[in-house]
């Protein structure tokens, strides 16, 4: 057999194996825990952070995901956006069902991602789908944070709606801390300030604004993750960005980037299982 055919056959087998592995990973999420210490935290709490579901279902009605949330024992749940997929059409059924189930059990705070804001900003395509979806979410008891802040004791939780120019492919606009304040108002300097900011690209602006903890997603872990190099490609066609997933620190402020729970457009995950994020907020000891 010619060597070229051998190499071609091996490449086809490797590709088939990679696709099978990807399909397996997409259906098997992992729970990963983080610990945040701050002198601003007066009461220790645990929360769960969900991002980029994109209508993915882990078991009927997402019962496996709900069971994992229950096992984490959260005091509240934060949603970081992109719970559905908005392309030529928009289906919000799985996202609405999961959000309602969560709200029946825990306080839930919901920040928008680019798919929610696209649904809102294109009524010529989606009609009043955004309004009806958010009305149903609010009726379930969810606190929707669209460029707004909710206060819970020693916590301030803010959601920011980043305009389309910050999600532009290849060369997104530059975000400043002044732009963050113009959109979402001033940070709460007395309380522990949490910011739900869907894109992790602008950690510097978020931290300068005053976010003690930024929660982001959007990059789906980089689609394919390689040892040492990390995530390969973002949905904005940026390559090998270090902020595709994980925990980051700048000047004492933290950012946790979820690898997300679903996929869209490029439905591949390799070495990059979906992720349920659990965060433990603890008071930093003083000596």
PDB file of N, CA and C in Angstrom, residues 1-16:
ATOM      1  N   UNK A   1       0.850  -1.198   0.000  1.00  0.00           N
ATOM      2  CA  UNK A   1       0.000   0.000   0.000  1.00  0.00           C
ATOM      3  C   UNK A   1       0.888   1.251   0.000  1.00  0.00           C
ATOM      4  N   UNK A   2       0.616   2.197  -0.915  1.00  0.00           N
ATOM      5  CA  UNK A   2       1.415   3.421  -0.943  1.00  0.00           C
ATOM      6  C   UNK A   2       1.355   4.160   0.397  1.00  0.00           C
ATOM      7  N   UNK A   3       2.504   4.776   0.750  1.00  0.00           N
ATOM      8  CA  UNK A   3       2.597   5.482   2.024  1.00  0.00           C
ATOM      9  C   UNK A   3       1.548   6.591   2.140  1.00  0.00           C
ATOM     10  N   UNK A   4       1.226   7.232   1.007  1.00  0.00           N
ATOM     11  CA  UNK A   4       0.246   8.312   1.052  1.00  0.00           C
ATOM     12  C   UNK A   4      -1.107   7.822   1.529  1.00  0.00           C
ATOM     13  N   UNK A   5      -1.515   6.651   1.087  1.00  0.00           N
ATOM     14  CA  UNK A   5      -2.803   6.078   1.503  1.00  0.00           C
ATOM     15  C   UNK A   5      -2.773   5.706   2.981  1.00  0.00           C
ATOM     16  N   UNK A   6      -1.631   5.238   3.454  1.00  0.00           N
ATOM     17  CA  UNK A   6      -1.510   4.893   4.869  1.00  0.00           C
ATOM     18  C   UNK A   6      -1.689   6.143   5.734  1.00  0.00           C
ATOM     19  N   UNK A   7      -1.012   7.235   5.324  1.00  0.00           N
ATOM     20  CA  UNK A   7      -1.135   8.476   6.082  1.00  0.00           C
ATOM     21  C   UNK A   7      -2.555   9.038   6.021  1.00  0.00           C
ATOM     22  N   UNK A   8      -3.177   8.920   4.855  1.00  0.00           N
ATOM     23  CA  UNK A   8      -4.543   9.405   4.697  1.00  0.00           C
ATOM     24  C   UNK A   8      -5.503   8.614   5.582  1.00  0.00           C
ATOM     25  N   UNK A   9      -5.320   7.283   5.611  1.00  0.00           N
ATOM     26  CA  UNK A   9      -6.162   6.451   6.456  1.00  0.00           C
ATOM     27  C   UNK A   9      -5.979   6.765   7.930  1.00  0.00           C
ATOM     28  N   UNK A  10      -4.724   6.973   8.325  1.00  0.00           N
ATOM     29  CA  UNK A  10      -4.445   7.308   9.719  1.00  0.00           C
ATOM     30  C   UNK A  10      -5.071   8.654  10.092  1.00  0.00           C
ATOM     31  N   UNK A  11      -5.010   9.626   9.169  1.00  0.00           N
ATOM     32  CA  UNK A  11      -5.604  10.940   9.429  1.00  0.00           C
ATOM     33  C   UNK A  11      -7.110  10.840   9.577  1.00  0.00           C
ATOM     34  N   UNK A  12      -7.741  10.025   8.730  1.00  0.00           N
ATOM     35  CA  UNK A  12      -9.198   9.839   8.808  1.00  0.00           C
ATOM     36  C   UNK A  12      -9.593   9.188  10.126  1.00  0.00           C
ATOM     37  N   UNK A  13      -8.832   8.198  10.555  1.00  0.00           N
ATOM     38  CA  UNK A  13      -9.118   7.541  11.826  1.00  0.00           C
ATOM     39  C   UNK A  13      -8.945   8.507  12.996  1.00  0.00           C
ATOM     40  N   UNK A  14      -7.893   9.322  12.937  1.00  0.00           N
ATOM     41  CA  UNK A  14      -7.665  10.290  14.007  1.00  0.00           C
ATOM     42  C   UNK A  14      -8.791  11.310  14.058  1.00  0.00           C
ATOM     43  N   UNK A  15      -9.243  11.763  12.876  1.00  0.00           N
ATOM     44  CA  UNK A  15     -10.338  12.734  12.825  1.00  0.00           C
ATOM     45  C   UNK A  15     -11.618  12.136  13.379  1.00  0.00           C
ATOM     46  N   UNK A  16     -11.901  10.883  13.001  1.00  0.00           N
ATOM     47  CA  UNK A  16     -13.107  10.207  13.497  1.00  0.00           C
ATOM     48  C   UNK A  16     -13.037  10.026  15.011  1.00  0.00           C
TER      49      UNK A  16
END
